[in-house]
Amino acid sequence: LGYGTGTAWYKGGDDTDIDEKCKEAIKTAIKLGFHHIDGAEVYNTERELGLAIKESEVAREKLFVTTKVIKNIGDIPNAIDMSLKKLQLDYVDLYLIHSPDFAKSDSDLQTAWAVMEKVRESGKAKSIGVSNYKVPQLTATLKTATHGGHDGELRTYMREHNIAAEAYGPLVPITKAKPGPCDEIFAALAKKYYVSEGEIALRWCIDQDVVPITTSAKEWRMSDYLRCMTFKLTPKENYPWGKKGKSSLSAVLCSKTPGTGFEIEEDKEYAEMWLGDYPILPAKDLKTGKELHKILDENKEQLLGKTCVQKFDGVLPYLPKILSISKALPLQIHPNKKLSEELHTKNPEKFPDPNHKPEIAIALGPFEVFAGWKDQREIESLFGGFETLQKFVPGKPTKFDHETLKQICLKILQASDEDVAATQKDLAEISREKYGKQAYILDLLPRLQEQYSKEDPGNLVALLYDDEPPNLEGDAIYVPADAPHAYLSGDIVECMARSNNVLNTGFCPRADRDDIELFTSALTFGPHNAEEVKLGTRKTDKSKNGKTTEYAPPMSEFNMLKTCLESGETETIRAIAGPSVLIATSGAGKLTADGQTHDIKEGYIFFVGQGVEVTYDASSGLTVYQAYAE
């Protein structure tokens, strides 16, 4: 994904006056992770691009810089020298002929290309190419070329001749061509993936092996555009942190859910299985295929109950999922309700709802998670005692309080890639004896580095969490809004308040990290140990036969029931004054509700309307998780 310095930034006339807004916008783009920068002599912004690169202090080898020639096409050697001088660079990564319009014959095209090849041989351009050429111009150029690598015909021709393609107007269908034939498609895909239509347009280009070039002066929009690098336009979501193939419980359960037609591919990661009515991946009626949210819209009081309709605006107030985790999810927080309302008002594309998102996670096996801060005395011992970490401590505090921890987080997240990597190198050279009870750090850091990189600031923020990531097999945790957390490994039942708001800032690509100041300002610094995050179970008055326990987080949107039956055992769940969604995670048997009996097996999912009693008869060991609200 490239950042363009033409279009909105084009300057007519003399290029000696520096456009500060343009320069600062390019600097912001580089800071956010746009390392492919597209320029041209005709834009008259090469000086701004050169200054932005210099002031950004990003290593040259990390940048991919393009410029183009057309004004001085008659003297290409002098043109590249002038461009390099303005850019303050020794070379560009890609040098293009901006247009074929200068040529009066095929011979003119071939002569210009021969000079471009000499520019490449000189080292002043790593690669060369053309812009705005069609098949006839490409054909003529390639007849004499020794170095050569959008409409369907052109793209086909380019693929056949090993020529990479860039798109300089990928957002035109969104910004300038409405109404158009793709409007409904863009809207539907944006809703499905919960991103903007612009991100869909950019991602489509990337999925076609076309490099899109875009631009903006707004930092939040640049950040949003970079999100197109974090998903693919595929029928199913395959997050890189998911487990592969049949090792993923979410995939196994989904493959056994009737009506999905889902088949597991052993070389793919499978991370999440969604069970509710949320717009991205809503559940559907097995017989009719109708989406659950549409069924609820038509029968709100009957299925949700009058109280829940009034309390939760006529929708399911929760979203259950099955997660299968092979490596750390992004270090994240979910903003509280007040902040969510503010963020949604300011930027509804990025924060699609005004709700908070506290959540619970119930381990279905061994489960590792970062979700509890260390005791402040342990943090002080680590960050005050090791010289390489002291640079992240603000001033010389007499004691480490919440504000100190917030500033430590801020300094870590603002640190350069080089500082983050160097700090971890220093920590690796400290003897295990000096760490004392925190010696686990020597094993943890290499694991995190392998999953993401040595430059990821999440590796250092992880040092603030409680000792080793706790093994919570068979247990549950509660993560309130504003509490930073990251799941590390395991299979879990997750349930959250109905929201998709999240702030990420570690264990993810730089392009996917959110505003650091916003993240740290929203932080809370409780709980202070792993035990405090645990969510215990209690007996429930919903059970008639005592085979069910209940998880009751301190929130109003949902509770979770867990029913465990041996072969031949029976349990009845009393009628609940609100809607339920349930899934069998193991075993088999019968489910009877509202006078009808159904098979229930591993992977089977049911919606239960308010006021309906449910009975389970197990034919083999049966475990059912049931989220409900009332």
XYZ file of C-alpha atoms in Angstrom:
630
model
C 0.000 0.000 0.000
C 1.555 3.281 -1.137
C 1.108 6.894 -0.033
C 0.798 9.362 -2.923
C 2.237 12.888 -2.989
C 0.335 14.039 -6.073
C -3.408 14.616 -6.566
C -4.333 16.645 -3.448
C -0.732 17.870 -3.030
C -0.033 18.881 -6.643
C 1.641 22.313 -6.938
C 1.585 24.436 -10.059
C 4.414 26.766 -11.045
C 7.669 27.049 -9.059
C 8.515 24.182 -6.695
C 10.985 26.105 -4.521
C 8.381 27.127 -1.904
C 7.886 24.297 0.585
C 4.328 23.180 1.321
C 4.585 22.489 5.062
C 1.211 20.722 5.202
C 2.330 18.326 2.499
C 5.630 17.644 4.236
C 3.964 17.015 7.604
C 1.365 14.732 6.012
C 4.124 12.616 4.441
C 5.927 12.454 7.805
C 2.710 11.295 9.459
C 2.211 8.646 6.775
C 5.746 7.322 7.312
C 5.251 7.298 11.087
C 2.054 5.248 10.738
C 3.735 2.669 8.513
C 3.351 3.867 4.909
C 6.857 2.930 3.743
C 6.011 2.993 0.028
C 5.937 6.694 -0.982
C 4.915 7.657 -4.518
C 6.135 10.929 -6.069
C 6.809 12.529 -9.459
C 8.649 15.529 -10.873
C 5.402 16.900 -12.326
C 3.756 17.019 -8.863
C 6.360 19.595 -7.756
C 6.459 17.925 -4.310
C 9.795 16.101 -4.499
C 11.400 18.670 -2.180
C 8.663 18.081 0.426
C 9.121 14.338 0.098
C 12.872 14.641 0.561
C 12.520 16.787 3.689
C 9.874 14.442 5.145
C 12.143 11.426 4.665
C 15.078 13.235 6.262
C 13.075 14.498 9.244
C 11.361 11.158 9.783
C 14.727 9.548 10.549
C 13.545 6.197 9.206
C 16.308 4.001 7.830
C 16.517 4.421 4.053
C 16.401 0.686 3.420
C 12.971 0.507 5.087
C 11.458 2.908 2.544
C 10.348 2.256 -1.035
C 10.473 5.578 -2.903
C 9.022 6.097 -6.376
C 9.346 9.109 -8.651
C 8.498 9.676 -12.313
C 9.771 11.614 -15.317
C 7.727 13.413 -17.969
C 8.567 17.147 -17.946
C 12.204 16.376 -18.743
C 11.655 13.203 -20.754
C 14.048 14.500 -23.431
C 16.966 14.355 -20.950
C 16.284 11.458 -18.598
C 19.851 11.299 -17.117
C 19.590 14.953 -16.041
C 15.997 14.431 -14.877
C 16.915 11.624 -12.458
C 19.818 13.678 -11.098
C 17.511 16.649 -10.413
C 14.943 14.408 -8.749
C 17.542 12.758 -6.519
C 18.877 16.164 -5.498
C 15.389 17.356 -4.493
C 14.697 14.067 -2.721
C 18.088 14.202 -0.953
C 18.606 10.546 -1.906
C 21.304 8.530 -3.636
C 18.763 6.364 -5.458
C 15.054 5.715 -5.866
C 13.520 2.279 -5.607
C 11.320 2.770 -8.667
C 11.667 5.251 -11.536
C 8.775 5.510 -14.003
C 8.039 7.175 -17.318
C 4.895 9.028 -16.247
C 3.024 8.879 -19.584
C 3.478 7.676 -23.169
C 2.001 10.905 -24.567
C 5.463 12.342 -25.378
C 6.032 9.687 -28.064
C 5.163 10.266 -31.703
C 6.238 6.752 -32.722
C 7.135 3.353 -31.331
C 10.759 4.328 -31.835
C 10.361 7.205 -29.346
C 9.039 4.780 -26.725
C 11.918 2.368 -27.333
C 14.576 5.083 -27.213
C 13.277 6.437 -23.885
C 13.197 2.940 -22.411
C 16.782 2.275 -23.462
C 17.857 5.377 -21.503
C 15.783 4.202 -18.501
C 17.692 0.904 -18.571
C 20.985 2.836 -18.350
C 19.608 4.712 -15.304
C 18.918 1.365 -13.670
C 22.405 0.089 -14.544
C 23.914 3.207 -12.935
C 22.280 2.325 -9.585
C 20.287 5.544 -9.404
C 17.059 3.499 -9.701
C 16.691 -0.018 -8.343
C 13.758 -0.723 -10.667
C 12.205 1.015 -13.672
C 8.757 1.033 -15.214
C 6.028 2.998 -16.970
C 2.764 4.678 -16.041
C -0.476 5.139 -18.014
C 0.685 2.834 -20.818
C -1.802 0.591 -22.586
C -1.148 -2.691 -24.386
C 0.063 -1.151 -27.712
C 2.642 1.055 -25.930
C 3.773 -1.853 -23.734
C 4.086 -4.133 -26.750
C 6.214 -1.599 -28.599
C 8.453 -0.983 -25.580
C 9.002 -4.669 -24.873
C 10.129 -5.388 -28.453
C 13.560 -3.870 -27.729
C 13.611 -3.968 -23.928
C 16.258 -5.984 -22.097
C 14.630 -5.219 -18.738
C 10.882 -5.540 -18.280
C 9.310 -7.301 -15.780
C -6.637 -1.326 -15.656
C -8.645 -3.014 -17.443
C -8.883 -6.792 -17.741
C -6.993 -6.920 -21.049
C -4.125 -4.801 -19.734
C -3.807 -6.724 -16.463
C -3.798 -10.025 -18.316
C -1.095 -8.766 -20.673
C 0.997 -7.506 -17.749
C 0.736 -10.801 -15.868
C 1.779 -12.700 -18.980
C 4.841 -10.468 -19.304
C 5.720 -10.457 -15.582
C 4.973 -6.735 -15.111
C 3.809 -5.573 -11.664
C 0.883 -3.132 -11.577
C 0.084 -0.075 -9.448
C -3.298 1.656 -9.180
C -3.216 5.404 -8.569
C -7.002 5.835 -8.380
C -8.218 2.877 -6.288
C -10.793 4.972 -4.378
C -12.489 6.495 -7.442
C -15.536 4.157 -7.170
C -16.039 5.466 -3.612
C -15.109 9.134 -3.956
C -15.988 10.187 -7.507
C -18.010 7.532 -9.329
C -21.134 7.170 -7.200
C -23.747 6.089 -8.061
C -22.171 3.137 -9.809
C -22.479 -0.604 -10.404
C -20.366 -1.537 -7.357
C -22.180 0.560 -4.713
C -24.140 -2.322 -3.191
C -21.129 -4.631 -3.245
C -18.926 -2.101 -1.436
C -21.628 -1.424 1.161
C -22.222 -5.128 1.825
C -18.529 -5.955 2.147
C -17.882 -2.967 4.412
C -20.679 -4.189 6.676
C -19.416 -7.770 6.608
C -15.821 -6.908 7.508
C -16.738 -3.897 9.668
C -14.396 -1.529 7.847
C -14.950 1.433 5.537
C -15.788 1.101 1.840
C -12.426 2.723 1.086
C -10.614 -0.078 2.922
C -12.568 -2.625 0.868
C -11.481 -0.896 -2.367
C -7.823 -0.892 -1.305
C -7.944 -4.502 -0.144
C -9.522 -5.588 -3.439
C -6.536 -4.148 -5.308
C -4.086 -5.962 -3.048
C -5.955 -9.252 -3.480
C -5.599 -8.795 -7.268
C -1.804 -8.372 -6.860
C -2.139 -4.664 -7.685
C -0.304 -2.101 -5.526
C -2.780 0.672 -4.586
C -1.600 4.262 -4.090
C -3.740 6.518 -1.922
C -3.371 9.760 0.010
C -4.950 11.844 2.756
C -4.066 14.736 5.028
C -5.992 13.193 7.951
C -4.008 10.923 10.267
C -7.030 8.868 11.321
C -7.893 8.199 7.697
C -4.327 7.147 6.880
C -4.462 4.761 9.841
C -7.802 3.369 8.680
C -6.469 2.806 5.159
C -3.562 0.810 6.568
C -6.071 -1.564 8.149
C -6.601 -2.994 4.662
C -3.313 -4.835 5.238
C -4.835 -6.764 8.154
C -7.633 -8.684 6.400
C -8.464 -10.396 3.109
C -11.654 -10.450 1.075
C -12.392 -14.113 1.608
C -15.612 -15.915 2.589
C -14.136 -16.852 5.978
C -11.909 -14.912 8.356
C -8.484 -16.524 8.898
C -6.583 -14.501 11.521
C -2.837 -15.274 11.727
C -3.055 -15.933 15.481
C -5.492 -18.829 15.009
C -4.612 -22.513 15.266
C -4.022 -24.498 12.092
C -6.351 -27.085 10.675
C -7.911 -29.655 13.013
C -5.836 -28.405 15.958
C -8.285 -25.465 16.047
C -11.306 -26.263 18.209
C -13.220 -23.375 16.621
C -12.717 -25.007 13.212
C -13.627 -28.481 14.464
C -16.842 -27.213 16.066
C -17.741 -25.186 12.980
C -17.203 -28.218 10.738
C -19.750 -30.110 12.856
C -22.346 -27.343 12.921
C -25.214 -28.340 10.600
C -25.766 -26.148 7.571
C -22.366 -24.442 7.446
C -20.833 -26.574 4.687
C -17.509 -25.764 6.313
C -14.507 -27.960 5.529
C -11.195 -27.681 7.356
C -8.007 -27.063 5.369
C -4.966 -28.248 7.302
C -2.676 -25.430 6.137
C -5.024 -22.602 7.215
C -5.361 -20.828 10.548
C -8.809 -20.789 12.151
C -9.302 -18.370 15.012
C -12.944 -17.562 15.738
C -16.426 -19.027 15.510
C -19.205 -16.456 16.126
C -22.555 -17.510 17.563
C -24.739 -14.387 17.757
C -26.575 -11.846 15.623
C -23.744 -9.320 15.158
C -23.806 -7.863 11.586
C -20.385 -9.143 10.474
C -21.125 -12.865 10.830
C -24.734 -13.336 11.977
C -26.135 -16.769 12.813
C -28.778 -18.121 10.429
C -31.869 -20.282 10.829
C -30.956 -23.834 9.808
C -34.200 -24.451 7.894
C -34.742 -21.095 6.169
C -31.261 -19.529 6.057
C -32.731 -16.322 7.474
C -30.297 -14.240 9.532
C -30.936 -14.241 13.272
C -31.068 -10.460 13.597
C -33.861 -10.321 11.012
C -35.828 -12.976 12.901
C -35.409 -10.987 16.122
C -36.456 -7.744 14.429
C -39.749 -9.343 13.404
C -40.459 -10.995 16.788
C -38.757 -8.800 19.380
C -41.078 -9.091 22.363
C -41.878 -12.757 21.746
C -38.228 -13.848 21.514
C -36.362 -11.254 23.606
C -39.014 -10.314 26.134
C -40.400 -6.861 26.808
C -37.834 -6.057 29.502
C -34.856 -6.971 27.314
C -36.287 -5.040 24.363
C -36.490 -1.919 26.519
C -33.174 -2.525 28.268
C -31.044 -3.484 25.239
C -32.738 -1.743 22.272
C -34.216 -4.900 20.776
C -30.964 -6.767 20.002
C -28.956 -9.523 21.650
C -26.820 -7.597 24.170
C -23.974 -10.105 24.000
C -21.791 -11.943 21.458
C -20.531 -15.479 22.261
C -17.548 -16.920 20.376
C -15.233 -19.899 20.338
C -11.578 -18.800 20.039
C -8.575 -20.973 19.138
C -5.299 -19.177 19.841
C -1.809 -20.253 18.798
C 0.017 -16.981 19.442
C -0.608 -13.685 21.201
C -3.572 -11.619 20.092
C -2.963 -7.862 19.831
C -2.342 -6.099 23.155
C -5.615 -4.226 23.460
C -8.228 -2.471 25.527
C -11.932 -2.015 24.903
C -12.960 1.574 25.712
C -15.552 2.185 28.418
C -19.042 3.332 27.526
C -18.351 7.063 27.921
C -15.202 6.936 25.771
C -16.916 4.661 23.229
C -19.692 7.215 22.811
C -17.133 9.985 22.235
C -15.042 7.928 19.794
C -18.125 6.747 17.894
C -19.297 10.344 17.478
C -15.883 11.510 16.217
C -15.055 8.542 13.999
C -17.949 6.122 13.409
C -16.023 4.257 10.698
C -13.334 3.158 13.156
C -15.560 2.880 16.255
C -18.797 1.488 14.832
C -20.945 1.571 17.975
C -21.262 3.601 21.195
C -21.141 0.604 23.535
C -18.533 -0.762 25.935
C -17.091 -4.278 25.614
C -16.283 -6.027 28.893
C -15.813 -9.740 28.310
C -15.251 -13.141 29.884
C -13.115 -16.045 28.688
C -13.713 -19.615 29.830
C -10.841 -22.047 29.273
C -11.667 -25.255 27.384
C -8.168 -26.568 28.052
C -4.780 -25.025 28.929
C -5.099 -21.245 28.503
C -2.485 -18.501 28.773
C -3.385 -14.831 29.035
C -1.951 -11.443 29.958
C -4.730 -9.854 32.018
C -3.400 -8.731 35.389
C -0.743 -6.164 36.315
C 2.128 -7.083 38.595
C 2.243 -5.809 42.126
C 3.637 -2.274 41.924
C 6.576 -3.249 44.131
C 7.612 -5.927 41.622
C 7.359 -3.435 38.760
C 9.474 -0.979 40.725
C 12.082 -3.682 41.380
C 12.287 -4.514 37.666
C 12.114 -1.074 36.056
C 14.001 0.660 38.847
C 16.611 -2.051 39.227
C 17.686 -2.757 35.645
C 19.492 0.107 33.940
C 18.209 -0.758 30.465
C 14.601 -0.317 31.668
C 15.163 2.861 33.660
C 14.890 5.034 30.537
C 11.172 4.247 30.470
C 10.612 5.514 34.029
C 9.502 9.181 34.182
C 11.740 11.341 36.396
C 12.703 9.866 39.751
C 9.443 8.843 41.422
C 9.519 8.216 45.177
C 7.124 5.343 44.598
C 5.492 3.692 41.601
C 1.818 4.608 41.410
C -0.776 4.316 38.617
C 0.410 7.503 36.949
C 3.981 6.158 36.921
C 2.820 2.953 35.263
C 0.848 4.918 32.686
C 3.933 6.945 31.788
C 6.070 3.788 31.569
C 3.560 2.316 29.115
C 3.543 5.536 27.113
C 7.344 5.683 26.881
C 7.589 2.032 25.815
C 4.947 2.441 23.135
C 6.602 5.637 21.845
C 10.063 4.078 21.724
C 11.720 3.514 18.364
C 12.005 0.022 16.903
C 15.742 0.175 17.518
C 15.319 1.053 21.227
C 12.767 -1.715 21.771
C 15.044 -4.309 20.165
C 18.169 -3.047 21.973
C 16.418 -3.139 25.347
C 15.457 -6.774 24.857
C 19.014 -7.608 23.819
C 20.250 -6.055 27.072
C 17.688 -7.989 29.107
C 18.759 -11.269 27.484
C 22.333 -10.694 28.674
C 21.362 -10.312 32.355
C 21.931 -13.458 34.437
C 18.952 -15.524 35.569
C 20.030 -15.077 39.199
C 19.623 -11.297 39.024
C 16.007 -11.654 37.898
C 15.073 -13.680 40.969
C 11.399 -14.706 40.807
C 11.042 -12.807 37.504
C 13.545 -15.016 35.680
C 10.666 -16.319 33.539
C 11.262 -13.172 31.445
C 14.294 -14.835 29.855
C 12.002 -17.530 28.425
C 9.039 -15.284 27.653
C 10.780 -12.661 25.498
C 12.209 -15.056 22.854
C 8.764 -16.613 22.506
C 7.101 -13.233 21.896
C 9.885 -12.134 19.543
C 9.409 -15.254 17.448
C 5.654 -14.646 17.198
C 5.948 -11.021 16.103
C 9.339 -9.292 16.142
C 12.061 -7.922 18.380
C 10.779 -4.448 17.529
C 7.239 -4.992 18.877
C 6.698 -2.789 21.976
C 4.179 -5.297 23.327
C 7.136 -7.485 24.329
C 8.224 -4.862 26.878
C 4.718 -3.918 28.032
C 4.293 -7.628 28.837
C 6.920 -7.217 31.571
C 4.356 -5.194 33.540
C 1.940 -8.122 33.727
C 1.712 -10.503 36.653
C 4.617 -12.961 36.571
C 4.241 -15.854 34.161
C 1.058 -15.927 32.061
C -1.223 -18.066 34.281
C -2.520 -21.440 33.179
C -6.269 -21.190 33.672
C -7.380 -24.618 32.505
C -11.045 -25.074 33.415
C -11.278 -21.575 34.842
C -12.672 -18.259 33.640
C -11.489 -14.654 33.673
C -13.346 -11.352 33.551
C -11.785 -8.451 31.617
C -13.489 -5.104 32.324
C -13.541 -2.228 29.856
C -10.277 -0.240 29.777
C -8.254 -3.176 31.140
C -5.341 -4.080 28.816
C -5.117 -7.746 27.926
C -3.785 -10.201 25.367
C -4.680 -13.853 25.005
C -1.580 -15.975 24.375
C -2.688 -19.538 23.678
C -5.526 -21.996 24.161
C -9.134 -22.718 23.219
C -11.810 -20.682 24.983
C -15.457 -19.756 25.093
C -15.505 -15.969 24.940
C -18.533 -13.793 25.533
C -18.630 -10.022 25.440
C -21.024 -7.111 25.546
C -22.321 -6.274 22.082
C -19.587 -4.051 20.646
C -16.723 -4.099 18.160
C -14.698 -1.210 19.606
C -11.050 -1.921 20.279
C -7.750 -0.066 20.681
C -4.642 -2.091 19.700
C -1.071 -1.113 20.384
C 1.162 -4.180 20.535
C 1.568 -7.765 19.246
C 0.420 -6.536 15.840
C 1.844 -4.819 12.745
C 2.621 -1.121 13.213
C -0.114 -0.249 10.725
C -2.687 -1.872 13.000
C -1.671 0.045 16.140
C -3.958 2.765 17.379
C -3.204 6.197 18.825
C -0.722 5.692 21.670
C -1.838 8.693 23.737
C -5.475 7.616 23.451
C -4.584 4.066 24.460
C -2.604 5.075 27.536
C -5.088 7.737 28.630
C -7.830 5.083 28.666
C -5.792 2.565 30.684
C -6.908 1.367 34.071
C -4.409 -0.298 36.416
C -6.416 -2.976 38.115
C -6.482 -5.849 38.731
C -3.005 -6.264 40.216
C -2.512 -10.011 40.040
C -3.684 -13.038 38.094
C -5.956 -14.213 40.885
C -7.989 -10.993 40.730
C -8.942 -11.550 37.092
C -10.366 -15.010 37.736
C -14.132 -15.381 37.529
C -15.480 -18.157 39.688
C -18.663 -20.180 39.271
C -21.694 -20.377 41.537
C -24.764 -22.536 41.913
C -27.622 -21.317 39.790
C -31.357 -21.173 40.389
C -31.804 -21.822 36.656
C -30.930 -25.516 37.206
C -33.519 -28.095 38.306
C -31.164 -31.080 38.706
C -27.988 -29.368 39.957
C -25.878 -30.230 36.903
C -25.329 -26.594 35.884
C -23.090 -23.854 37.266
C -23.132 -20.142 36.432
C -20.546 -17.504 35.576
C -21.852 -14.093 36.657
C -19.536 -11.212 35.657
C -20.193 -7.791 37.233
C -22.142 -6.429 34.257
C -25.755 -6.389 33.097
C -25.490 -7.705 29.522
C -25.136 -11.442 30.150
C -24.361 -14.404 32.392
C -23.091 -17.791 31.206
C -24.372 -21.252 32.227
C -22.248 -24.395 31.972
C -24.035 -27.753 31.956
C -21.998 -30.960 32.319
C -23.720 -34.337 32.018
C -22.492 -37.927 32.078
C -24.095 -40.506 29.794
C -27.709 -41.096 30.842
C -27.987 -37.930 32.956
C -30.645 -35.252 32.526
C -30.755 -31.526 33.271
C -33.528 -28.976 32.908
C -32.858 -25.248 32.614
C -35.817 -23.274 33.928
C -37.454 -20.680 31.687
C -35.353 -17.495 31.529
C -36.908 -14.045 31.132
C -34.645 -13.229 28.196
C -32.876 -14.702 25.131
C -30.203 -17.426 25.208
C -27.605 -18.713 22.741
C -26.039 -22.106 23.495
C -23.405 -24.394 21.984
C -22.436 -27.991 22.759
C -18.640 -28.228 22.972
C -18.536 -31.993 23.536
C -20.764 -35.058 23.680
C -24.222 -35.790 22.327
C -27.837 -36.187 23.395
C -31.299 -34.711 22.985
C -32.577 -31.174 23.602
C -36.275 -30.680 24.307
C -37.842 -27.204 24.290
C -41.284 -25.789 23.536
C -42.683 -29.278 22.886
C -40.036 -30.241 20.309
C -37.048 -32.582 20.627
C -33.818 -32.049 18.680
C -30.459 -33.789 18.410
C -27.687 -31.915 20.189
C -24.074 -32.792 19.453
C -20.632 -31.241 19.489
C -20.798 -28.020 17.427
C -24.604 -27.700 17.479
C -25.900 -24.181 18.238
C -29.382 -23.154 19.392
C -31.163 -19.875 20.033
C -33.721 -20.085 22.856
C -36.366 -17.413 23.156
C -37.435 -15.892 26.479
C -39.751 -17.915 28.705
C -38.817 -21.322 27.240
C -37.678 -24.219 29.447
C -34.918 -26.471 28.039
C -34.169 -30.109 28.947
C -30.992 -32.019 28.046
C -30.783 -35.831 27.943
C -27.185 -36.985 27.459
C -26.387 -40.124 25.460
C -22.664 -39.489 25.969
C -20.787 -36.958 28.078
C -22.430 -33.638 27.147
C -21.092 -30.130 27.858
C -23.154 -27.072 26.937
C -22.369 -23.357 27.351
C -25.395 -21.058 27.370
C -25.159 -17.253 27.342
C -28.298 -15.448 28.444
C -29.657 -12.028 29.379
C -32.749 -11.083 31.353
